Amino acid sequence: MNPNPFIYGLLPEELEVFCKEHGQPAFRAKQVYDWLYGKLVSSFDEMKNLPADLRELLSEHFSFQTLEKLEVSGEPGETQKLLFKLSDSEMIETVIIPAPRRGTNTVCISSQVGCVFGCAFCASGQKGVIRNLTAGEMVGQVMEVGRELGERPNNVVFMGIGEPFDNYSEVMKAIRILNHPDGLNIGARKITVSTCGVVPGIERYAEEGLQVELSVSLHAPDSETRSQIMPVNETWPLDELMDACAAYTEKTNRIITFEYTLIKDLNDSLGQAHELVKLLRRFPCRVNLIPLSPVEEFEGERPDRETMQTFFQALEKAHINTTLRDSKGSNLKAACGQLRSRRINEVF
Ligand code: SF4
């Protein structure tokens, strides 16, 4: 594979600098951006209105082929998982979640190869982190999905393999490229960053002045239970996390979505629903309740329907905006990393 940096990792102003440094007029940068994100081309040769010497220059310095699609699981029109090989042979996953009735195509992208946080129910964190993805590799996932679907995705969630705030600068750059009016122009409110509770990341994110959404994986209403399934709670305990979320909400006026995976006999009792209500009462928020998707690496089970309904109703009664999702592809965190770990196990 071409070892040059991925073309999708450049902001328009960086492309402009590149053009100027190579004696090309700045407006060429806009033309290149239009070919990349307007016309979705997959080679420099297709950029017909560029002079041949600029096309050659671009291909000498940048690459299109950084993600090689190894596998697609799932049927077109339904939730699908794509396994990609990167230029250094590492693997990542990307998920497509179509919602035809809402007219949306959501892409769930990875931000790292592996993850250091090791949540018990997640296949991605079982073997630690190998490296951060570049902004280009993150934007590239969205572009590959665009090609797979034959149309541009309009929703992006950073909820695949990795913890986005552990790769802060490149994730912010990817957001700026995805959101740029000359790029894919995906609305800030259609982009969500999901964290397992990295408090310094939440604090920094609050200062960005972006309209991008934030989702926080909570999964327990008390520190003791949370520590059992999320080691991150040892570094940034629940109290500290909730203080950071309150400060974020106050500073940005934005509503956080809390993800809560329901696990049988661990965090699904009515008493725990009431504790959750107490925890979340201090600021406006949303809650996504998600039945556990079984993964090989974790022995937990999903609760029965009645238990989940009781939990859901307790939150609703307390006027907390709550969704009880069906499990079809929605427990991205648990399910993410499974294709990758299966491949790794096959190889080693
Ligand atoms: S759930 Fe997220 S933070 Fe936790 S191990 Fe998996 S990828 Fe990492």
Coordinates of C-alpha atoms and ligand atoms in Angstrom, one line a residue:
M1 CA 0.0 0.0 0.0
N2 CA 1.0 3.6 -0.6
P3 CA 2.8 4.9 2.5
N4 CA 2.0 8.6 1.8
P5 CA -0.5 10.4 4.1
F6 CA -4.1 9.9 3.4
I7 CA -5.6 12.7 1.3
Y8 CA -8.7 12.8 3.5
G9 CA -6.6 14.0 6.5
L10 CA -6.2 17.5 5.1
L11 CA -8.2 20.6 6.0
P12 CA -8.9 22.9 3.0
E13 CA -6.4 25.5 4.4
E14 CA -3.7 22.8 4.5
L15 CA -4.4 21.9 0.9
E16 CA -4.2 25.5 0.0
V17 CA -0.8 25.8 1.6
F18 CA 0.3 22.7 -0.3
C19 CA -0.9 24.2 -3.6
K20 CA 0.9 27.5 -2.9
E21 CA 4.1 25.9 -1.8
H22 CA 4.1 24.0 -5.1
G23 CA 3.5 27.1 -7.3
Q24 CA -0.2 26.3 -7.8
P25 CA -3.0 28.9 -7.3
A26 CA -4.9 28.6 -4.0
F27 CA -8.3 28.0 -5.8
R28 CA -7.0 24.6 -6.8
A29 CA -7.5 23.4 -3.2
K30 CA -11.2 24.0 -3.5
Q31 CA -11.3 22.1 -6.7
V32 CA -9.6 19.1 -5.1
Y33 CA -12.0 19.3 -2.1
D34 CA -14.9 19.3 -4.5
W35 CA -13.6 16.1 -6.3
L36 CA -13.0 14.4 -3.0
Y37 CA -16.2 15.2 -1.1
G38 CA -18.6 16.5 -3.8
K39 CA -17.9 13.9 -6.5
L40 CA -16.5 11.2 -4.3
V41 CA -13.8 10.2 -6.7
S42 CA -11.3 7.5 -5.6
S43 CA -8.2 8.5 -7.6
F44 CA -6.3 11.7 -8.5
D45 CA -6.6 10.8 -12.2
E46 CA -10.4 11.4 -12.0
M47 CA -9.8 15.1 -11.1
K48 CA -10.3 16.1 -14.7
N49 CA -10.2 19.9 -14.3
L50 CA -6.8 19.9 -12.5
P51 CA -3.6 20.3 -14.6
A52 CA -1.7 17.0 -15.1
D53 CA 1.3 18.3 -13.1
L54 CA -0.9 19.0 -10.0
R55 CA -2.5 15.6 -10.2
E56 CA 1.0 14.1 -10.4
L57 CA 2.2 16.2 -7.4
L58 CA -0.8 15.1 -5.4
S59 CA -0.2 11.4 -6.1
E60 CA 3.5 11.8 -5.2
H61 CA 2.6 13.3 -1.8
F62 CA -0.7 11.7 -0.8
S63 CA -2.5 8.4 -1.0
F64 CA -6.1 7.2 -1.6
Q65 CA -5.5 3.6 -0.7
T66 CA -5.1 3.5 3.0
L67 CA -8.1 1.4 4.0
E68 CA -8.5 -2.0 2.4
K69 CA -12.0 -3.6 2.9
L70 CA -11.4 -7.1 4.1
E71 CA -14.9 -8.1 5.1
V72 CA -18.5 -6.9 5.3
S73 CA -20.9 -8.6 7.6
G74 CA -24.7 -8.0 7.5
E75 CA -27.1 -7.4 4.6
P76 CA -27.3 -4.2 2.6
G77 CA -30.1 -2.0 3.9
E78 CA -29.5 -3.3 7.4
T79 CA -26.8 -2.7 10.0
Q80 CA -23.5 -3.8 8.5
K81 CA -20.0 -4.1 9.9
L82 CA -17.0 -3.4 7.7
L83 CA -13.5 -4.7 8.6
F84 CA -10.7 -2.6 7.2
K85 CA -6.9 -3.3 6.9
L86 CA -4.8 -0.2 7.4
S87 CA -1.5 0.6 5.6
D88 CA 0.5 -1.0 8.5
S89 CA -1.7 -4.1 8.4
E90 CA -3.6 -3.3 11.6
M91 CA -7.4 -3.7 11.5
I92 CA -10.3 -1.6 12.5
E93 CA -14.1 -1.8 12.2
T94 CA -16.7 0.6 10.9
V95 CA -20.5 0.1 11.3
I96 CA -23.2 1.4 9.0
I97 CA -26.7 1.9 10.5
P98 CA -29.3 2.9 8.0
A99 CA -32.6 4.3 9.1
P100 CA -34.6 4.7 5.9
R101 CA -37.7 6.0 7.6
R102 CA -35.7 8.9 9.1
G103 CA -33.7 9.2 5.9
T104 CA -30.4 8.8 7.7
N105 CA -27.3 6.7 7.2
T106 CA -25.3 6.7 10.4
V107 CA -21.6 5.6 10.3
C108 CA -20.0 4.5 13.5
I109 CA -16.2 5.0 13.1
S110 CA -13.2 3.8 15.0
S111 CA -10.7 6.3 16.5
Q112 CA -7.9 3.9 17.6
V113 CA -6.6 0.5 16.9
G114 CA -7.6 -1.3 20.1
C115 CA -8.4 0.6 23.3
V116 CA -6.6 1.0 26.6
F117 CA -9.7 1.3 28.8
G118 CA -10.7 -2.4 28.8
C119 CA -14.4 -2.2 29.6
A120 CA -15.6 -5.7 30.5
F121 CA -18.3 -6.0 27.9
C122 CA -16.3 -4.7 25.0
A123 CA -14.3 -6.8 22.5
S124 CA -12.2 -3.8 21.5
G125 CA -10.5 -3.2 24.8
Q126 CA -9.4 -6.7 25.6
K127 CA -5.9 -6.5 24.1
G128 CA -5.0 -2.9 24.8
V129 CA -4.3 -0.1 22.4
I130 CA -1.9 -0.4 19.5
R131 CA -2.0 3.1 18.0
N132 CA -4.1 6.2 17.3
L133 CA -5.8 6.6 14.0
T134 CA -5.0 9.7 12.0
A135 CA -7.8 12.2 11.1
G136 CA -7.5 10.9 7.5
E137 CA -8.1 7.3 8.6
M138 CA -11.2 8.4 10.4
V139 CA -12.6 10.5 7.6
G140 CA -11.6 7.7 5.2
Q141 CA -14.0 5.3 7.0
V142 CA -16.9 7.7 6.3
M143 CA -15.8 8.0 2.6
E144 CA -15.6 4.2 2.2
V145 CA -19.1 3.9 3.7
G146 CA -20.2 6.5 1.2
R147 CA -18.9 4.4 -1.6
E148 CA -20.4 1.2 -0.1
L149 CA -23.9 2.9 0.1
G150 CA -23.6 4.9 -3.1
E151 CA -24.5 8.0 -1.1
R152 CA -23.0 10.4 1.4
P153 CA -23.6 9.4 5.1
N154 CA -25.3 12.2 7.1
N155 CA -24.6 11.1 10.7
V156 CA -21.3 10.2 12.2
V157 CA -20.7 8.7 15.7
F158 CA -17.3 8.2 17.2
M159 CA -18.4 5.0 18.9
G160 CA -16.3 2.3 17.2
I161 CA -13.0 0.9 18.4
G162 CA -11.1 3.2 20.7
E163 CA -11.7 6.1 23.1
P164 CA -11.9 9.3 21.1
F165 CA -10.6 11.5 23.9
D166 CA -7.5 9.3 24.1
N167 CA -6.8 10.5 20.5
Y168 CA -8.1 14.1 21.1
S169 CA -6.3 16.2 18.4
E170 CA -6.8 13.9 15.5
V171 CA -10.5 13.3 16.4
M172 CA -11.1 17.1 16.5
K173 CA -9.4 17.5 13.2
A174 CA -11.5 14.7 11.7
I175 CA -14.6 16.5 13.0
R176 CA -13.6 19.8 11.4
I177 CA -13.0 18.0 8.0
L178 CA -16.4 16.1 8.2
N179 CA -18.2 19.3 9.2
H180 CA -16.5 21.7 6.7
P181 CA -18.9 23.3 4.2
D182 CA -16.5 22.5 1.4
G183 CA -16.1 18.9 2.6
L184 CA -18.9 16.4 3.5
N185 CA -20.7 19.2 5.3
I186 CA -22.1 16.9 7.9
G187 CA -23.9 19.1 10.4
A188 CA -22.2 19.4 13.8
R189 CA -25.3 18.2 15.5
K190 CA -25.2 15.1 13.3
I191 CA -21.7 14.2 14.7
T192 CA -21.4 12.6 18.2
V193 CA -18.3 11.9 20.2
S194 CA -18.8 9.1 22.7
T195 CA -16.5 8.8 25.7
C196 CA -16.2 6.1 28.4
G197 CA -15.7 9.0 30.9
V198 CA -12.3 10.6 30.3
V199 CA -12.8 13.7 32.4
P200 CA -9.9 15.8 31.0
G201 CA -11.3 15.1 27.5
I202 CA -14.8 16.3 28.6
E203 CA -13.3 19.5 30.1
R204 CA -11.3 20.2 27.0
Y205 CA -14.2 19.5 24.7
A206 CA -16.4 22.0 26.6
E207 CA -13.9 24.7 25.5
E208 CA -14.0 23.9 21.8
G209 CA -17.0 26.0 20.9
L210 CA -18.3 23.2 18.7
Q211 CA -22.0 22.2 18.3
V212 CA -21.0 18.6 18.2
E213 CA -22.9 16.1 20.4
L214 CA -21.5 14.3 23.4
S215 CA -22.4 10.9 24.7
V216 CA -21.1 9.4 27.9
S217 CA -21.0 5.7 28.7
L218 CA -22.3 5.4 32.2
H219 CA -23.6 1.8 32.6
A220 CA -24.0 2.0 36.4
P221 CA -25.5 4.4 38.9
D222 CA -22.8 4.0 41.6
S223 CA -19.0 3.9 41.6
E224 CA -18.7 0.4 43.0
T225 CA -20.8 -1.3 40.2
R226 CA -19.2 0.9 37.6
S227 CA -15.7 -0.1 38.6
Q228 CA -16.6 -3.7 38.1
I229 CA -17.2 -3.3 34.4
M230 CA -15.4 -0.1 33.6
P231 CA -11.8 0.3 34.8
V232 CA -11.8 3.9 33.8
N233 CA -13.9 4.5 36.9
E234 CA -10.8 3.9 39.0
T235 CA -9.0 6.9 37.3
W236 CA -12.0 9.2 37.1
P237 CA -14.7 8.1 39.6
L238 CA -18.4 8.7 39.1
D239 CA -18.5 11.8 41.2
E240 CA -15.8 13.4 39.3
L241 CA -17.4 12.4 36.0
M242 CA -20.8 13.8 36.9
D243 CA -19.1 17.1 38.0
A244 CA -17.4 17.3 34.6
C245 CA -20.7 16.6 32.8
A246 CA -22.5 19.2 34.9
A247 CA -19.8 21.8 34.0
Y248 CA -19.9 20.8 30.4
T249 CA -23.7 21.2 30.2
E250 CA -23.5 24.6 31.9
K251 CA -20.7 25.9 29.7
T252 CA -22.1 24.6 26.4
N253 CA -25.9 24.6 27.0
R254 CA -25.8 21.2 25.3
I255 CA -27.5 18.1 26.4
I256 CA -25.5 15.0 27.1
T257 CA -26.7 11.5 26.1
F258 CA -25.8 8.9 28.7
E259 CA -25.5 5.3 27.4
Y260 CA -26.6 2.7 29.9
T261 CA -26.2 -1.0 28.9
L262 CA -28.6 -3.1 30.9
I263 CA -26.9 -6.2 32.3
K264 CA -28.9 -8.9 34.1
D265 CA -28.5 -8.8 37.9
L266 CA -25.7 -6.3 37.7
N267 CA -27.2 -2.9 37.0
D268 CA -30.9 -3.5 36.1
S269 CA -32.8 -3.4 39.4
L270 CA -35.5 -0.9 40.2
G271 CA -33.4 0.4 43.1
Q272 CA -30.6 1.2 40.6
A273 CA -33.1 2.9 38.3
H274 CA -34.0 5.2 41.2
E275 CA -30.3 5.8 42.0
L276 CA -29.7 6.7 38.3
V277 CA -32.6 9.2 38.5
K278 CA -30.9 10.9 41.6
L279 CA -27.6 11.0 39.8
L280 CA -29.0 12.6 36.6
R281 CA -31.4 15.0 38.2
R282 CA -28.9 17.8 38.5
F283 CA -28.9 18.7 34.8
P284 CA -31.0 18.1 31.7
C285 CA -29.9 15.0 29.7
R286 CA -31.0 12.0 27.7
V287 CA -30.6 8.3 28.5
N288 CA -30.2 5.5 26.0
L289 CA -30.9 2.1 27.6
I290 CA -29.4 -0.7 25.7
P291 CA -29.8 -4.4 26.4
L292 CA -26.5 -6.1 26.5
S293 CA -25.3 -7.8 23.3
P294 CA -23.5 -10.9 24.4
V295 CA -19.8 -11.0 23.6
E296 CA -17.5 -14.0 24.1
E297 CA -15.2 -12.0 26.4
F298 CA -18.0 -11.2 29.0
E299 CA -20.2 -13.6 30.9
G300 CA -23.1 -11.1 31.5
E301 CA -26.6 -11.6 30.1
R302 CA -29.3 -9.2 29.0
P303 CA -32.3 -8.8 31.4
D304 CA -35.7 -10.0 30.4
R305 CA -38.1 -7.6 28.7
E306 CA -40.2 -6.9 31.8
T307 CA -37.2 -5.9 33.9
M308 CA -36.0 -3.5 31.2
Q309 CA -39.5 -2.0 30.9
T310 CA -39.6 -1.4 34.6
F311 CA -36.2 0.3 34.6
F312 CA -37.3 2.4 31.6
Q313 CA -40.6 3.4 33.2
A314 CA -38.8 4.5 36.4
L315 CA -36.7 7.0 34.4
E316 CA -39.7 8.1 32.3
K317 CA -41.7 8.7 35.5
A318 CA -38.9 11.0 36.7
H319 CA -39.2 13.0 33.5
I320 CA -35.8 11.9 32.2
N321 CA -35.9 11.7 28.4
T322 CA -35.2 8.0 27.9
T323 CA -35.0 5.6 25.0
L324 CA -35.1 1.8 25.3
R325 CA -33.4 0.6 22.2
D326 CA -33.8 -2.7 20.6
S327 CA -30.6 -4.6 20.4
K328 CA -30.4 -4.8 16.6
G329 CA -26.9 -3.4 16.0
S330 CA -27.4 -0.8 18.7
N331 CA -25.0 -2.0 21.3
L332 CA -22.1 -0.8 19.2
K333 CA -19.6 -0.7 22.0
A334 CA -20.1 -4.3 23.0
A335 CA -20.3 -5.6 19.5
C336 CA -17.5 -3.4 18.1
G337 CA -14.1 -5.2 17.8
Q338 CA -15.6 -8.6 17.4
L339 CA -14.6 -9.0 13.7
R340 CA -11.2 -7.6 14.4
S341 CA -10.6 -9.9 17.4
R342 CA -11.8 -12.9 15.4
R343 CA -9.4 -12.1 12.6
I344 CA -6.5 -11.6 15.0
N345 CA -7.3 -15.0 16.7
E346 CA -7.4 -16.6 13.3
V347 CA -3.9 -15.3 12.4
F348 CA -2.2 -15.9 15.8
Ligands
SF4_1 S1 -16.2 0.5 25.4 FE1 -15.0 2.1 24.4 S2 -13.7 2.8 26.0 FE2 -14.5 0.8 26.7 S3 -13.0 -0.7 26.0 FE3 -14.5 -0.5 24.4 S4 -13.7 1.0 22.9 FE4 -12.6 1.2 24.9

